[in-house]
Amino acid sequence: MEELQLDKKTIFSGMQPSGKLTLGNYLGAMKNWVALQDEYNCYYCVVDLHAITVPQVPKDLRKTTLDVLAQYIASGIDPEKNTLFIQSHVPEHAELSWVLNTMTYMGELNRMTQFKEKSQKKAENLNAGLFTYPVLMAADILLYSTDLVPVGEDQKQHLELARDLAQRFNSRYSDTFIVPEGFIPKEGARIMSLQEPSQKMSKSDENPNATILMLDSADAITNKIKRAVTDSIGIVAYNDEQKGIKNLINIYSTFTGDSTEAIVSKYEGKGYGDFKRETAEVIVEGLRPVREKYEYLMENKDYLEEIYAKGAAKAHNKARKTLDKVYRKVGFVQAKRFE
């Protein structure tokens, strides 16, 4: 695992091990992460602490955590170029989160759109962790002197809180944290639901036909594309009136590199059947190397363990320096470390 390059900016991101990763996760995020790894110092973690804001089956959480890590690597995220680790293996995340909690206003958390939505869906399990997890997210980011955070529309509010907390701490105690910026990759695919193409593809969707999973079989992918919602127009065209077809064209384009114009031209005079069949083939072949690498990794758990152990050690070294600085500025007595 190569050393951090001081002349490079730092990026931090992570995914929860709750549910299985989707085609949207792969095309919308992970392919972009691969493109960043030579230009930036990248920290990518599996955020298992965030996952337990909703009840988890312990053995399933352990499996999905390793699944997500293996899919990171299978997608092309090189553990020699990036810091890959499991969030709970670096206790500084939780420690910094507590300090930041004491500086976060209730009103700020009450305004979080995701909390409002999740609290309505999960009223029976409305726990404090669900309320304060944006503070943990801020700790995740600030621990690593993060310059840039890849962020979608649904996370912009959380990034703003991280920025506010960094500025608030710096103002109260002197400059400590870098104030992170949002990062929108030059090319990012927004992949929509196959059944509700006005909504983003989600791993929590209750309709199994709405979502293609990264580890789906060829038959499953083909069947889901066959059932994908289209329209009665019958012409392969790229416009907002034909959201289902537009979504499939975006997926096709992202895998092949063909322009949307070229794809529309290719299917001029052809029906949706041909287009869907060939789109399914493009997805199957595009995901084949990912699936094969994933299966290899899951059969070689020792190698996977070596990667997350090295990643956690590297992340811990950076995080500990940040937290020690925070504790000193807050006024805590310096602890004697017991190795």
Short mmCIF file of C-alpha atoms in Angstrom, two decimals:
data_model
loop_
_atom_site.label_atom_id
_atom_site.label_comp_id
_atom_site.label_asym_id
_atom_site.label_seq_id
_atom_site.Cartn_x
_atom_site.Cartn_y
_atom_site.Cartn_z
CA MET A 1 0.00 0.00 0.00
CA GLU A 2 1.67 3.16 -1.18
CA GLU A 3 2.35 6.08 1.12
CA LEU A 4 0.18 9.19 1.07
CA GLN A 5 1.32 11.78 -1.45
CA LEU A 6 1.50 15.13 0.30
CA ASP A 7 0.96 17.06 -2.91
CA LYS A 8 -2.34 15.31 -3.59
CA LYS A 9 -5.71 16.32 -2.20
CA THR A 10 -7.57 13.84 0.00
CA ILE A 11 -10.93 12.25 -0.79
CA PHE A 12 -13.09 10.31 1.66
CA SER A 13 -16.16 8.22 0.93
CA GLY A 14 -17.91 5.07 2.10
CA MET A 15 -20.94 2.83 1.67
CA GLN A 16 -23.12 1.06 4.19
CA PRO A 17 -23.11 -2.75 4.30
CA SER A 18 -26.91 -2.78 4.57
CA GLY A 19 -28.47 -4.41 1.54
CA LYS A 20 -26.62 -5.44 -1.61
CA LEU A 21 -24.78 -3.00 -3.87
CA THR A 22 -26.58 -2.07 -7.05
CA LEU A 23 -25.75 -1.16 -10.61
CA GLY A 24 -26.39 2.42 -9.48
CA ASN A 25 -23.71 2.14 -6.79
CA TYR A 26 -21.28 0.72 -9.36
CA LEU A 27 -21.87 3.13 -12.25
CA GLY A 28 -22.75 6.17 -10.16
CA ALA A 29 -20.01 5.93 -7.53
CA MET A 30 -17.51 3.10 -7.63
CA LYS A 31 -16.39 3.49 -11.26
CA ASN A 32 -15.76 7.14 -10.44
CA TRP A 33 -13.72 6.15 -7.37
CA VAL A 34 -11.50 4.04 -9.63
CA ALA A 35 -10.91 7.06 -11.86
CA LEU A 36 -9.80 9.15 -8.86
CA GLN A 37 -7.23 6.79 -7.36
CA ASP A 38 -4.19 8.03 -9.27
CA GLU A 39 -4.94 11.72 -8.77
CA TYR A 40 -5.96 11.82 -5.09
CA ASN A 41 -5.21 10.29 -1.70
CA CYS A 42 -8.38 8.25 -1.27
CA TYR A 43 -9.88 6.77 1.89
CA TYR A 44 -12.75 4.38 1.19
CA CYS A 45 -14.41 2.57 4.06
CA VAL A 46 -17.33 0.27 4.72
CA VAL A 47 -19.41 2.31 7.17
CA ASP A 48 -20.69 -0.46 9.41
CA LEU A 49 -21.22 1.92 12.37
CA HIS A 50 -23.82 3.75 10.31
CA ALA A 51 -25.53 0.48 9.40
CA ILE A 52 -26.67 -0.30 12.96
CA THR A 53 -29.01 2.71 13.14
CA VAL A 54 -31.49 0.05 12.01
CA PRO A 55 -31.49 -3.47 13.53
CA GLN A 56 -29.08 -5.89 11.85
CA VAL A 57 -28.68 -9.66 12.10
CA PRO A 58 -25.08 -9.92 13.38
CA LYS A 59 -23.94 -12.78 11.12
CA ASP A 60 -25.52 -11.05 8.11
CA LEU A 61 -23.81 -7.76 8.94
CA ARG A 62 -20.42 -9.50 9.13
CA LYS A 63 -21.03 -11.12 5.74
CA THR A 64 -22.31 -7.99 3.98
CA THR A 65 -19.41 -5.94 5.36
CA LEU A 66 -16.92 -8.28 3.69
CA ASP A 67 -19.16 -8.44 0.60
CA VAL A 68 -18.99 -4.66 0.17
CA LEU A 69 -15.23 -4.56 0.72
CA ALA A 70 -14.75 -7.34 -1.86
CA GLN A 71 -16.96 -5.48 -4.33
CA TYR A 72 -14.90 -2.31 -3.85
CA ILE A 73 -11.80 -4.23 -4.91
CA ALA A 74 -13.60 -6.19 -7.64
CA SER A 75 -14.73 -2.88 -9.13
CA GLY A 76 -11.12 -1.85 -9.65
CA ILE A 77 -10.40 0.07 -6.44
CA ASP A 78 -6.75 -0.84 -5.89
CA PRO A 79 -5.80 -1.49 -2.23
CA GLU A 80 -2.21 -0.53 -3.13
CA LYS A 81 -3.32 2.95 -4.21
CA ASN A 82 -6.18 3.58 -1.77
CA THR A 83 -6.79 3.17 1.94
CA LEU A 84 -9.55 0.55 2.25
CA PHE A 85 -10.88 -0.25 5.71
CA ILE A 86 -13.88 -1.07 7.88
CA GLN A 87 -15.18 1.90 9.88
CA SER A 88 -15.56 0.11 13.22
CA HIS A 89 -11.89 -0.96 13.08
CA VAL A 90 -10.86 2.69 13.58
CA PRO A 91 -12.36 3.75 16.95
CA GLU A 92 -11.45 7.40 16.37
CA HIS A 93 -14.61 7.74 14.24
CA ALA A 94 -16.83 7.21 17.27
CA GLU A 95 -14.55 9.24 19.55
CA LEU A 96 -14.52 12.33 17.35
CA SER A 97 -18.25 11.95 16.78
CA TRP A 98 -18.85 12.43 20.53
CA VAL A 99 -16.84 15.67 20.62
CA LEU A 100 -18.69 16.98 17.56
CA ASN A 101 -22.04 15.97 19.09
CA THR A 102 -21.41 18.47 21.88
CA MET A 103 -21.05 21.21 19.28
CA THR A 104 -24.04 20.27 17.13
CA TYR A 105 -27.37 22.02 17.66
CA MET A 106 -30.60 20.05 17.93
CA GLY A 107 -32.18 22.33 15.35
CA GLU A 108 -29.51 21.41 12.81
CA LEU A 109 -30.28 17.72 13.16
CA ASN A 110 -34.03 18.28 13.19
CA ARG A 111 -33.76 19.91 9.78
CA MET A 112 -32.04 16.91 8.16
CA THR A 113 -34.30 15.73 5.35
CA GLN A 114 -33.08 12.13 5.52
CA PHE A 115 -33.88 11.95 9.24
CA LYS A 116 -37.41 13.20 8.59
CA GLU A 117 -37.92 10.59 5.87
CA LYS A 118 -36.37 7.71 7.78
CA SER A 119 -38.18 8.57 11.02
CA GLN A 120 -41.50 8.36 9.20
CA LYS A 121 -40.62 4.94 7.75
CA LYS A 122 -39.08 3.55 10.94
CA ALA A 123 -41.17 5.18 13.67
CA GLU A 124 -40.97 1.99 15.77
CA ASN A 125 -37.15 2.27 15.94
CA LEU A 126 -36.64 6.00 16.23
CA ASN A 127 -33.29 5.85 18.04
CA ALA A 128 -30.73 8.51 18.93
CA GLY A 129 -28.23 7.04 16.45
CA LEU A 130 -30.62 7.67 13.57
CA PHE A 131 -30.89 11.29 14.75
CA THR A 132 -27.16 11.92 15.22
CA TYR A 133 -25.62 9.83 12.43
CA PRO A 134 -24.90 12.99 10.35
CA VAL A 135 -22.47 13.93 13.15
CA LEU A 136 -20.71 10.58 12.80
CA MET A 137 -20.58 11.24 9.07
CA ALA A 138 -18.93 14.59 9.78
CA ALA A 139 -16.37 12.81 11.99
CA ASP A 140 -15.67 10.31 9.20
CA ILE A 141 -14.82 13.17 6.86
CA LEU A 142 -12.93 15.48 9.22
CA LEU A 143 -10.65 12.80 10.70
CA TYR A 144 -8.63 12.51 7.49
CA SER A 145 -8.11 16.20 6.62
CA THR A 146 -10.46 15.53 3.74
CA ASP A 147 -10.45 18.13 0.98
CA LEU A 148 -13.16 16.63 -1.21
CA VAL A 149 -16.21 14.43 -0.62
CA PRO A 150 -17.98 12.78 -3.58
CA VAL A 151 -21.55 13.67 -2.82
CA GLY A 152 -24.96 13.25 -4.42
CA GLU A 153 -28.02 15.42 -3.96
CA ASP A 154 -29.24 13.33 -1.02
CA GLN A 155 -26.02 13.91 0.95
CA LYS A 156 -25.39 17.62 0.37
CA GLN A 157 -27.11 18.55 3.63
CA HIS A 158 -24.79 16.24 5.56
CA LEU A 159 -21.71 17.70 3.92
CA GLU A 160 -22.90 21.19 4.88
CA LEU A 161 -23.14 20.06 8.51
CA ALA A 162 -19.56 18.72 8.33
CA ARG A 163 -18.42 22.07 6.94
CA ASP A 164 -20.30 23.99 9.65
CA LEU A 165 -18.83 21.83 12.42
CA ALA A 166 -15.30 22.22 11.04
CA GLN A 167 -15.69 25.99 10.95
CA ARG A 168 -17.32 26.07 14.40
CA PHE A 169 -14.50 24.04 15.96
CA ASN A 170 -11.84 26.10 14.20
CA SER A 171 -13.46 29.32 15.38
CA ARG A 172 -13.71 28.14 18.99
CA TYR A 173 -10.31 26.44 19.35
CA SER A 174 -8.11 27.66 16.42
CA ASP A 175 -7.56 26.09 13.01
CA THR A 176 -7.74 22.32 13.29
CA PHE A 177 -9.91 20.93 10.50
CA ILE A 178 -9.85 21.41 6.76
CA VAL A 179 -13.29 22.60 5.65
CA PRO A 180 -14.24 19.98 3.03
CA GLU A 181 -15.76 20.71 -0.36
CA GLY A 182 -18.28 18.67 -2.28
CA PHE A 183 -16.89 16.86 -5.29
CA ILE A 184 -18.93 16.09 -8.39
CA PRO A 185 -16.96 13.79 -10.73
CA LYS A 186 -16.68 14.96 -14.34
CA GLU A 187 -18.60 11.94 -15.54
CA GLY A 188 -21.16 10.40 -13.26
CA ALA A 189 -24.12 8.25 -14.18
CA ARG A 190 -27.37 8.75 -12.30
CA ILE A 191 -29.01 5.35 -12.59
CA MET A 192 -32.74 5.24 -12.03
CA SER A 193 -35.14 2.51 -10.90
CA LEU A 194 -36.16 0.08 -13.64
CA GLN A 195 -39.76 0.19 -12.38
CA GLU A 196 -40.03 3.84 -11.30
CA PRO A 197 -37.60 5.65 -13.65
CA SER A 198 -38.32 9.00 -12.03
CA GLN A 199 -36.64 7.70 -8.84
CA LYS A 200 -33.02 6.78 -8.18
CA MET A 201 -32.14 3.07 -8.18
CA SER A 202 -31.95 2.01 -4.53
CA LYS A 203 -30.72 -1.11 -2.76
CA SER A 204 -33.60 -0.70 -0.30
CA ASP A 205 -36.29 -0.87 -3.02
CA GLU A 206 -38.89 -3.48 -2.09
CA ASN A 207 -39.53 -4.38 -5.74
CA PRO A 208 -36.74 -6.79 -6.80
CA ASN A 209 -37.35 -5.96 -10.47
CA ALA A 210 -36.51 -2.29 -9.88
CA THR A 211 -32.86 -2.88 -9.09
CA ILE A 212 -29.97 -4.69 -10.76
CA LEU A 213 -27.47 -5.93 -8.20
CA MET A 214 -23.76 -6.02 -8.96
CA LEU A 215 -23.72 -9.75 -8.22
CA ASP A 216 -26.89 -10.68 -10.12
CA SER A 217 -26.66 -13.65 -12.48
CA ALA A 218 -26.88 -13.18 -16.25
CA ASP A 219 -30.43 -14.60 -16.23
CA ALA A 220 -31.54 -12.27 -13.44
CA ILE A 221 -30.16 -9.24 -15.26
CA THR A 222 -31.80 -10.25 -18.54
CA ASN A 223 -35.19 -10.79 -16.88
CA LYS A 224 -35.06 -7.47 -15.03
CA ILE A 225 -34.23 -5.56 -18.21
CA LYS A 226 -37.05 -7.35 -20.06
CA ARG A 227 -39.46 -6.18 -17.33
CA ALA A 228 -38.09 -2.63 -17.20
CA VAL A 229 -40.80 0.01 -17.53
CA THR A 230 -40.77 1.83 -20.87
CA ASP A 231 -43.70 3.51 -22.68
CA SER A 232 -46.13 3.08 -25.57
CA ILE A 233 -44.21 5.31 -28.01
CA GLY A 234 -42.11 2.43 -29.32
CA ILE A 235 -39.15 4.53 -30.52
CA VAL A 236 -35.70 4.43 -28.90
CA ALA A 237 -35.16 8.12 -28.13
CA TYR A 238 -33.35 10.13 -25.46
CA ASN A 239 -35.73 12.58 -23.79
CA ASP A 240 -37.48 13.26 -20.48
CA GLU A 241 -40.83 12.09 -21.82
CA GLN A 242 -39.40 8.56 -22.16
CA LYS A 243 -37.73 8.25 -18.78
CA GLY A 244 -37.47 4.44 -18.83
CA ILE A 245 -35.75 4.35 -22.22
CA LYS A 246 -33.54 7.30 -21.27
CA ASN A 247 -32.37 5.40 -18.18
CA LEU A 248 -31.52 2.29 -20.23
CA ILE A 249 -29.61 4.42 -22.75
CA ASN A 250 -27.61 5.98 -19.89
CA ILE A 251 -26.71 2.51 -18.59
CA TYR A 252 -25.76 1.30 -22.09
CA SER A 253 -23.67 4.44 -22.68
CA THR A 254 -21.82 4.19 -19.37
CA PHE A 255 -20.75 0.60 -20.02
CA THR A 256 -19.80 0.98 -23.69
CA GLY A 257 -18.61 4.59 -23.87
CA ASP A 258 -20.94 5.16 -26.84
CA SER A 259 -22.65 8.55 -26.95
CA THR A 260 -26.39 8.72 -26.40
CA GLU A 261 -26.73 10.00 -29.97
CA ALA A 262 -24.86 6.98 -31.36
CA ILE A 263 -27.06 4.59 -29.38
CA VAL A 264 -30.27 6.25 -30.56
CA SER A 265 -28.98 6.11 -34.15
CA LYS A 266 -28.05 2.42 -33.81
CA TYR A 267 -31.61 1.50 -32.83
CA GLU A 268 -33.41 3.70 -35.32
CA GLY A 269 -36.27 1.70 -36.80
CA LYS A 270 -35.86 -1.08 -34.23
CA GLY A 271 -38.25 -1.92 -31.41
CA TYR A 272 -37.75 -2.01 -27.66
CA GLY A 273 -37.26 -5.79 -27.72
CA ASP A 274 -33.96 -5.60 -29.62
CA PHE A 275 -32.77 -2.66 -27.56
CA LYS A 276 -33.58 -4.32 -24.23
CA ARG A 277 -32.00 -7.64 -25.23
CA GLU A 278 -28.73 -5.98 -26.27
CA THR A 279 -28.73 -3.67 -23.25
CA ALA A 280 -28.97 -6.73 -21.00
CA GLU A 281 -26.00 -8.30 -22.86
CA VAL A 282 -23.95 -5.12 -22.35
CA ILE A 283 -24.68 -5.15 -18.60
CA VAL A 284 -23.95 -8.87 -18.21
CA GLU A 285 -20.60 -8.56 -19.96
CA GLY A 286 -19.76 -5.30 -18.14
CA LEU A 287 -20.35 -6.87 -14.73
CA ARG A 288 -18.77 -10.27 -15.53
CA PRO A 289 -15.19 -9.33 -14.48
CA VAL A 290 -16.52 -7.70 -11.31
CA ARG A 291 -18.45 -10.82 -10.34
CA GLU A 292 -15.49 -13.12 -11.11
CA LYS A 293 -13.06 -11.02 -9.06
CA TYR A 294 -15.57 -10.85 -6.20
CA GLU A 295 -15.92 -14.64 -6.16
CA TYR A 296 -12.14 -15.04 -6.11
CA LEU A 297 -11.82 -12.64 -3.16
CA MET A 298 -14.56 -14.33 -1.16
CA GLU A 299 -12.75 -17.65 -1.63
CA ASN A 300 -9.53 -16.03 -0.35
CA LYS A 301 -10.62 -14.49 2.94
CA ASP A 302 -7.03 -14.35 4.25
CA TYR A 303 -6.09 -11.94 1.48
CA LEU A 304 -9.20 -9.85 2.16
CA GLU A 305 -8.34 -9.76 5.88
CA GLU A 306 -4.82 -8.62 5.07
CA ILE A 307 -6.21 -5.73 3.03
CA TYR A 308 -8.64 -4.45 5.67
CA ALA A 309 -6.07 -4.87 8.45
CA LYS A 310 -3.46 -2.84 6.58
CA GLY A 311 -6.07 -0.26 5.64
CA ALA A 312 -7.27 0.12 9.23
CA ALA A 313 -3.70 0.54 10.50
CA LYS A 314 -3.02 3.27 7.95
CA ALA A 315 -6.35 5.00 8.65
CA HIS A 316 -5.77 4.74 12.41
CA ASN A 317 -2.38 6.47 12.16
CA LYS A 318 -3.91 9.46 10.42
CA ALA A 319 -7.09 9.52 12.51
CA ARG A 320 -5.20 9.29 15.82
CA LYS A 321 -3.09 12.34 14.98
CA THR A 322 -6.23 14.33 14.23
CA LEU A 323 -8.02 13.16 17.38
CA ASP A 324 -5.00 13.84 19.61
CA LYS A 325 -4.95 17.39 18.31
CA VAL A 326 -8.69 17.75 18.95
CA TYR A 327 -8.41 16.36 22.51
CA ARG A 328 -5.52 18.70 23.32
CA LYS A 329 -7.42 21.74 22.07
CA VAL A 330 -10.60 20.76 23.90
CA GLY A 331 -8.60 20.55 27.12
CA PHE A 332 -8.42 16.82 27.83
CA VAL A 333 -5.42 15.55 29.79
CA GLN A 334 -3.13 13.69 27.43
CA ALA A 335 -3.57 9.95 27.86
CA LYS A 336 -0.75 7.45 28.24
CA ARG A 337 -1.10 4.97 25.43
CA PHE A 338 -1.11 1.29 26.27
CA GLU A 339 0.04 -0.83 23.36
#
